Amino acid sequence: MVGTNFRWWRRPGFYIVAVVLVVCLAPAAAPLIGNNFYVLVDGQAYRSAQPNGEEIRKYALERGIATILNLRGANSGAPWYDEEVATARQLGIEHIDFAMSARRELTPERAMELISIMKNARKPLLIHCRAGADRTGLASALYMAFIAHRGEAAAESQLSLRFGHYALPVIGTEQMDLTWEAMEPYFGFPKS
């Protein structure tokens, strides 16, 4: 049992560790706080977290979004989904649902189906999931490799802390990285 004289929060080491954690973790958490909107290929493809109606209107006006690819899958009755579909319909934006989980690997067949959807969708395309980090990161990596032909480094960078993606087994999101690794030979990339 810890005595009453031990006050860990008064020790200088506690504050040093706390400051280091804040400085290191704040940039990695930033994408998860905002809308996580980024350009993949300007005028062609963008990525984001779950957009609300106002954000969809903004993206349509500023970027000319013609198609929304929702990686969360159809979810009629959920307020976020109904708002997204209604806003897309009002603006004449095509809406595509592709259900996938951040905690399960995509089979190569499903990954190729996703690539086909992205390739054939009217552009500009907005790709999103809930946080815009894991599922969107994988879809963005596939887009950069197979459709934009930007190379392995540009593709792999889509699955990174910059976008809020943590490939940790304890949270299950490493499945997106495992899917990417399994797909690399399809693009002629060596497995890394």
PDB file of C-alpha atoms in Angstrom:
ATOM      1  CA  MET A   1       0.000   0.000   0.000  1.00  0.00           C
ATOM      2  CA  VAL A   2       1.266   3.436  -0.868  1.00  0.00           C
ATOM      3  CA  GLY A   3       1.735   5.768   2.071  1.00  0.00           C
ATOM      4  CA  THR A   4       0.237   9.213   2.233  1.00  0.00           C
ATOM      5  CA  ASN A   5       3.686  10.787   1.865  1.00  0.00           C
ATOM      6  CA  PHE A   6       4.021   9.423  -1.685  1.00  0.00           C
ATOM      7  CA  ARG A   7       2.488  12.015  -3.950  1.00  0.00           C
ATOM      8  CA  TRP A   8       3.528  11.008  -7.446  1.00  0.00           C
ATOM      9  CA  TRP A   9       1.928  14.038  -9.070  1.00  0.00           C
ATOM     10  CA  ARG A  10       4.306  16.298  -7.139  1.00  0.00           C
ATOM     11  CA  ARG A  11       7.423  14.649  -8.474  1.00  0.00           C
ATOM     12  CA  PRO A  12       9.190  16.521 -11.299  1.00  0.00           C
ATOM     13  CA  GLY A  13       9.457  13.312 -13.329  1.00  0.00           C
ATOM     14  CA  PHE A  14       5.669  13.097 -13.555  1.00  0.00           C
ATOM     15  CA  TYR A  15       5.440  16.479 -15.276  1.00  0.00           C
ATOM     16  CA  ILE A  16       8.296  15.699 -17.630  1.00  0.00           C
ATOM     17  CA  VAL A  17       6.622  12.450 -18.705  1.00  0.00           C
ATOM     18  CA  ALA A  18       3.252  14.210 -19.044  1.00  0.00           C
ATOM     19  CA  VAL A  19       4.698  16.962 -21.252  1.00  0.00           C
ATOM     20  CA  VAL A  20       6.551  14.439 -23.427  1.00  0.00           C
ATOM     21  CA  LEU A  21       3.362  12.392 -23.874  1.00  0.00           C
ATOM     22  CA  VAL A  22       1.317  15.450 -24.832  1.00  0.00           C
ATOM     23  CA  VAL A  23       3.954  16.684 -27.274  1.00  0.00           C
ATOM     24  CA  CYS A  24       4.304  13.240 -28.886  1.00  0.00           C
ATOM     25  CA  LEU A  25       0.665  12.195 -28.956  1.00  0.00           C
ATOM     26  CA  ALA A  26      -1.058  15.478 -29.820  1.00  0.00           C
ATOM     27  CA  PRO A  27       0.050  15.516 -33.484  1.00  0.00           C
ATOM     28  CA  ALA A  28      -0.965  11.869 -33.887  1.00  0.00           C
ATOM     29  CA  ALA A  29      -4.396  12.534 -32.376  1.00  0.00           C
ATOM     30  CA  ALA A  30      -5.057  15.703 -34.386  1.00  0.00           C
ATOM     31  CA  PRO A  31      -6.492  13.923 -37.463  1.00  0.00           C
ATOM     32  CA  LEU A  32      -8.999  12.127 -35.255  1.00  0.00           C
ATOM     33  CA  ILE A  33     -10.277  15.388 -33.778  1.00  0.00           C
ATOM     34  CA  GLY A  34     -11.083  17.220 -37.029  1.00  0.00           C
ATOM     35  CA  ASN A  35     -12.535  16.050 -40.305  1.00  0.00           C
ATOM     36  CA  ASN A  36      -9.264  14.411 -41.429  1.00  0.00           C
ATOM     37  CA  PHE A  37      -9.777  15.799 -44.956  1.00  0.00           C
ATOM     38  CA  TYR A  38      -6.809  15.407 -47.311  1.00  0.00           C
ATOM     39  CA  VAL A  39      -6.117  15.477 -51.031  1.00  0.00           C
ATOM     40  CA  LEU A  40      -5.076  12.193 -52.653  1.00  0.00           C
ATOM     41  CA  VAL A  41      -4.928  13.512 -56.220  1.00  0.00           C
ATOM     42  CA  ASP A  42      -6.192  17.074 -56.619  1.00  0.00           C
ATOM     43  CA  GLY A  43      -9.318  17.171 -58.748  1.00  0.00           C
ATOM     44  CA  GLN A  44      -9.610  13.372 -58.671  1.00  0.00           C
ATOM     45  CA  ALA A  45      -9.742  11.898 -55.167  1.00  0.00           C
ATOM     46  CA  TYR A  46      -9.966  13.026 -51.552  1.00  0.00           C
ATOM     47  CA  ARG A  47     -10.169  11.303 -48.174  1.00  0.00           C
ATOM     48  CA  SER A  48     -11.910  12.269 -44.954  1.00  0.00           C
ATOM     49  CA  ALA A  49     -13.593  11.193 -41.766  1.00  0.00           C
ATOM     50  CA  GLN A  50     -17.389  10.869 -41.684  1.00  0.00           C
ATOM     51  CA  PRO A  51     -18.642  14.107 -43.252  1.00  0.00           C
ATOM     52  CA  ASN A  52     -21.791  15.818 -42.066  1.00  0.00           C
ATOM     53  CA  GLY A  53     -24.180  17.524 -44.464  1.00  0.00           C
ATOM     54  CA  GLU A  54     -22.464  20.894 -44.144  1.00  0.00           C
ATOM     55  CA  GLU A  55     -19.053  19.375 -44.915  1.00  0.00           C
ATOM     56  CA  ILE A  56     -20.450  17.534 -47.942  1.00  0.00           C
ATOM     57  CA  ARG A  57     -21.837  20.828 -49.254  1.00  0.00           C
ATOM     58  CA  LYS A  58     -18.465  22.501 -48.655  1.00  0.00           C
ATOM     59  CA  TYR A  59     -16.539  19.712 -50.427  1.00  0.00           C
ATOM     60  CA  ALA A  60     -18.996  19.776 -53.332  1.00  0.00           C
ATOM     61  CA  LEU A  61     -18.638  23.540 -53.700  1.00  0.00           C
ATOM     62  CA  GLU A  62     -14.863  23.760 -53.196  1.00  0.00           C
ATOM     63  CA  ARG A  63     -13.755  20.460 -54.748  1.00  0.00           C
ATOM     64  CA  GLY A  64     -16.609  19.511 -57.061  1.00  0.00           C
ATOM     65  CA  ILE A  65     -17.171  16.120 -55.404  1.00  0.00           C
ATOM     66  CA  ALA A  66     -19.158  13.926 -57.812  1.00  0.00           C
ATOM     67  CA  THR A  67     -19.101  10.648 -55.841  1.00  0.00           C
ATOM     68  CA  ILE A  68     -18.996   9.729 -52.160  1.00  0.00           C
ATOM     69  CA  LEU A  69     -17.624   6.287 -51.312  1.00  0.00           C
ATOM     70  CA  ASN A  70     -18.814   5.300 -47.835  1.00  0.00           C
ATOM     71  CA  LEU A  71     -16.672   2.476 -46.423  1.00  0.00           C
ATOM     72  CA  ARG A  72     -18.942   2.024 -43.398  1.00  0.00           C
ATOM     73  CA  GLY A  73     -21.629   0.339 -45.489  1.00  0.00           C
ATOM     74  CA  ALA A  74     -25.338   1.128 -45.775  1.00  0.00           C
ATOM     75  CA  ASN A  75     -26.904   2.000 -42.436  1.00  0.00           C
ATOM     76  CA  SER A  76     -30.444   3.255 -43.080  1.00  0.00           C
ATOM     77  CA  GLY A  77     -31.961   4.784 -39.989  1.00  0.00           C
ATOM     78  CA  ALA A  78     -28.651   5.994 -38.566  1.00  0.00           C
ATOM     79  CA  PRO A  79     -28.700   9.811 -38.501  1.00  0.00           C
ATOM     80  CA  TRP A  80     -25.195  10.146 -40.006  1.00  0.00           C
ATOM     81  CA  TYR A  81     -26.089   7.842 -42.889  1.00  0.00           C
ATOM     82  CA  ASP A  82     -29.485   9.338 -43.649  1.00  0.00           C
ATOM     83  CA  GLU A  83     -27.997  12.863 -43.628  1.00  0.00           C
ATOM     84  CA  GLU A  84     -25.169  11.792 -45.946  1.00  0.00           C
ATOM     85  CA  VAL A  85     -27.476  10.099 -48.452  1.00  0.00           C
ATOM     86  CA  ALA A  86     -30.014  12.959 -48.399  1.00  0.00           C
ATOM     87  CA  THR A  87     -27.323  15.618 -48.865  1.00  0.00           C
ATOM     88  CA  ALA A  88     -25.697  13.666 -51.691  1.00  0.00           C
ATOM     89  CA  ARG A  89     -29.075  13.278 -53.404  1.00  0.00           C
ATOM     90  CA  GLN A  90     -29.852  17.017 -53.033  1.00  0.00           C
ATOM     91  CA  LEU A  91     -26.503  17.920 -54.597  1.00  0.00           C
ATOM     92  CA  GLY A  92     -26.602  15.313 -57.374  1.00  0.00           C
ATOM     93  CA  ILE A  93     -23.640  13.446 -55.904  1.00  0.00           C
ATOM     94  CA  GLU A  94     -23.444   9.706 -56.555  1.00  0.00           C
ATOM     95  CA  HIS A  95     -23.378   7.722 -53.304  1.00  0.00           C
ATOM     96  CA  ILE A  96     -21.723   4.296 -53.083  1.00  0.00           C
ATOM     97  CA  ASP A  97     -21.658   2.025 -50.021  1.00  0.00           C
ATOM     98  CA  PHE A  98     -18.859  -0.497 -49.608  1.00  0.00           C
ATOM     99  CA  ALA A  99     -19.000  -2.218 -46.232  1.00  0.00           C
ATOM    100  CA  MET A 100     -15.683  -3.170 -44.694  1.00  0.00           C
ATOM    101  CA  SER A 101     -14.301  -3.495 -41.183  1.00  0.00           C
ATOM    102  CA  ALA A 102     -11.074  -1.962 -39.891  1.00  0.00           C
ATOM    103  CA  ARG A 103     -10.640  -5.111 -37.793  1.00  0.00           C
ATOM    104  CA  ARG A 104     -10.804  -7.703 -40.581  1.00  0.00           C
ATOM    105  CA  GLU A 105      -8.550  -8.173 -43.572  1.00  0.00           C
ATOM    106  CA  LEU A 106     -10.062  -7.723 -47.008  1.00  0.00           C
ATOM    107  CA  THR A 107      -9.671 -10.705 -49.288  1.00  0.00           C
ATOM    108  CA  PRO A 108      -7.803  -9.963 -52.519  1.00  0.00           C
ATOM    109  CA  GLU A 109     -11.135 -10.333 -54.342  1.00  0.00           C
ATOM    110  CA  ARG A 110     -12.821  -7.727 -52.128  1.00  0.00           C
ATOM    111  CA  ALA A 111      -9.801  -5.420 -52.443  1.00  0.00           C
ATOM    112  CA  MET A 112      -9.996  -5.697 -56.237  1.00  0.00           C
ATOM    113  CA  GLU A 113     -13.743  -4.973 -56.049  1.00  0.00           C
ATOM    114  CA  LEU A 114     -12.964  -1.818 -54.051  1.00  0.00           C
ATOM    115  CA  ILE A 115     -10.329  -0.776 -56.598  1.00  0.00           C
ATOM    116  CA  SER A 116     -12.836  -1.304 -59.420  1.00  0.00           C
ATOM    117  CA  ILE A 117     -15.427   0.850 -57.643  1.00  0.00           C
ATOM    118  CA  MET A 118     -12.901   3.661 -57.120  1.00  0.00           C
ATOM    119  CA  LYS A 119     -11.601   3.408 -60.678  1.00  0.00           C
ATOM    120  CA  ASN A 120     -15.077   3.550 -62.242  1.00  0.00           C
ATOM    121  CA  ALA A 121     -16.623   6.144 -59.923  1.00  0.00           C
ATOM    122  CA  ARG A 122     -17.312   9.621 -61.289  1.00  0.00           C
ATOM    123  CA  LYS A 123     -14.558  11.986 -60.222  1.00  0.00           C
ATOM    124  CA  PRO A 124     -13.809  13.807 -58.039  1.00  0.00           C
ATOM    125  CA  LEU A 125     -14.274  11.046 -55.482  1.00  0.00           C
ATOM    126  CA  LEU A 126     -14.531  11.448 -51.699  1.00  0.00           C
ATOM    127  CA  ILE A 127     -13.562   8.307 -49.756  1.00  0.00           C
ATOM    128  CA  HIS A 128     -14.518   8.097 -46.085  1.00  0.00           C
ATOM    129  CA  CYS A 129     -15.128   5.860 -43.098  1.00  0.00           C
ATOM    130  CA  ARG A 130     -15.842   6.925 -39.500  1.00  0.00           C
ATOM    131  CA  ALA A 131     -12.489   8.485 -38.546  1.00  0.00           C
ATOM    132  CA  GLY A 132     -10.874   8.578 -41.988  1.00  0.00           C
ATOM    133  CA  ALA A 133      -7.888   6.674 -40.655  1.00  0.00           C
ATOM    134  CA  ASP A 134      -7.963   2.894 -41.052  1.00  0.00           C
ATOM    135  CA  ARG A 135     -10.447   1.800 -43.733  1.00  0.00           C
ATOM    136  CA  THR A 136      -9.985   5.082 -45.569  1.00  0.00           C
ATOM    137  CA  GLY A 137      -6.223   4.663 -45.234  1.00  0.00           C
ATOM    138  CA  LEU A 138      -6.324   1.270 -46.925  1.00  0.00           C
ATOM    139  CA  ALA A 139      -8.674   2.460 -49.680  1.00  0.00           C
ATOM    140  CA  SER A 140      -6.443   5.502 -50.225  1.00  0.00           C
ATOM    141  CA  ALA A 141      -3.333   3.312 -50.409  1.00  0.00           C
ATOM    142  CA  LEU A 142      -5.034   1.107 -53.006  1.00  0.00           C
ATOM    143  CA  TYR A 143      -6.114   4.204 -54.948  1.00  0.00           C
ATOM    144  CA  MET A 144      -2.611   5.696 -54.914  1.00  0.00           C
ATOM    145  CA  ALA A 145      -1.019   2.415 -56.031  1.00  0.00           C
ATOM    146  CA  PHE A 146      -3.460   1.048 -58.585  1.00  0.00           C
ATOM    147  CA  ILE A 147      -5.343   4.049 -59.958  1.00  0.00           C
ATOM    148  CA  ALA A 148      -3.027   7.046 -59.488  1.00  0.00           C
ATOM    149  CA  HIS A 149       0.149   4.965 -60.027  1.00  0.00           C
ATOM    150  CA  ARG A 150       2.042   7.076 -57.464  1.00  0.00           C
ATOM    151  CA  GLY A 151       4.289   4.270 -56.235  1.00  0.00           C
ATOM    152  CA  GLU A 152       4.736   2.204 -53.122  1.00  0.00           C
ATOM    153  CA  ALA A 153       5.947   4.959 -50.775  1.00  0.00           C
ATOM    154  CA  ALA A 154       3.046   7.295 -51.623  1.00  0.00           C
ATOM    155  CA  ALA A 155       0.584   4.440 -51.223  1.00  0.00           C
ATOM    156  CA  GLU A 156       1.993   3.186 -47.916  1.00  0.00           C
ATOM    157  CA  SER A 157       2.047   6.708 -46.490  1.00  0.00           C
ATOM    158  CA  GLN A 158      -1.769   6.629 -46.532  1.00  0.00           C
ATOM    159  CA  LEU A 159      -1.636   4.107 -43.674  1.00  0.00           C
ATOM    160  CA  SER A 160       0.248   6.306 -41.210  1.00  0.00           C
ATOM    161  CA  LEU A 161      -0.032   8.350 -38.032  1.00  0.00           C
ATOM    162  CA  ARG A 162      -0.375  11.477 -40.161  1.00  0.00           C
ATOM    163  CA  PHE A 163      -3.946  10.366 -40.848  1.00  0.00           C
ATOM    164  CA  GLY A 164      -4.581   8.873 -37.399  1.00  0.00           C
ATOM    165  CA  HIS A 165      -3.838   5.255 -38.359  1.00  0.00           C
ATOM    166  CA  TYR A 166      -2.285   3.182 -35.574  1.00  0.00           C
ATOM    167  CA  ALA A 167      -1.347  -0.321 -36.728  1.00  0.00           C
ATOM    168  CA  LEU A 168      -1.531  -1.966 -33.319  1.00  0.00           C
ATOM    169  CA  PRO A 169      -2.649  -5.547 -32.695  1.00  0.00           C
ATOM    170  CA  VAL A 170      -4.231  -4.522 -29.384  1.00  0.00           C
ATOM    171  CA  ILE A 171      -6.770  -2.320 -31.180  1.00  0.00           C
ATOM    172  CA  GLY A 172      -7.155  -4.550 -34.226  1.00  0.00           C
ATOM    173  CA  THR A 173      -6.428  -1.989 -36.932  1.00  0.00           C
ATOM    174  CA  GLU A 174      -3.284  -3.753 -38.141  1.00  0.00           C
ATOM    175  CA  GLN A 175      -5.647  -5.708 -40.402  1.00  0.00           C
ATOM    176  CA  MET A 176      -5.540  -2.821 -42.885  1.00  0.00           C
ATOM    177  CA  ASP A 177      -1.741  -3.079 -43.030  1.00  0.00           C
ATOM    178  CA  LEU A 178      -1.935  -6.853 -43.450  1.00  0.00           C
ATOM    179  CA  THR A 179      -4.371  -6.385 -46.343  1.00  0.00           C
ATOM    180  CA  TRP A 180      -1.986  -3.879 -47.928  1.00  0.00           C
ATOM    181  CA  GLU A 181       0.946  -6.291 -47.534  1.00  0.00           C
ATOM    182  CA  ALA A 182      -1.093  -9.073 -49.152  1.00  0.00           C
ATOM    183  CA  MET A 183      -1.965  -6.790 -52.090  1.00  0.00           C
ATOM    184  CA  GLU A 184       1.559  -5.485 -52.780  1.00  0.00           C
ATOM    185  CA  PRO A 185       2.423  -8.280 -55.254  1.00  0.00           C
ATOM    186  CA  TYR A 186      -0.641  -7.313 -57.334  1.00  0.00           C
ATOM    187  CA  PHE A 187       1.002  -3.925 -57.901  1.00  0.00           C
ATOM    188  CA  GLY A 188       4.464  -5.349 -58.535  1.00  0.00           C
ATOM    189  CA  PHE A 189       5.752  -4.120 -55.168  1.00  0.00           C
ATOM    190  CA  PRO A 190       8.034  -6.391 -53.155  1.00  0.00           C
ATOM    191  CA  LYS A 191       6.563  -7.488 -49.849  1.00  0.00           C
ATOM    192  CA  SER A 192       8.104  -5.423 -47.077  1.00  0.00           C
TER     193      SER A 192
END
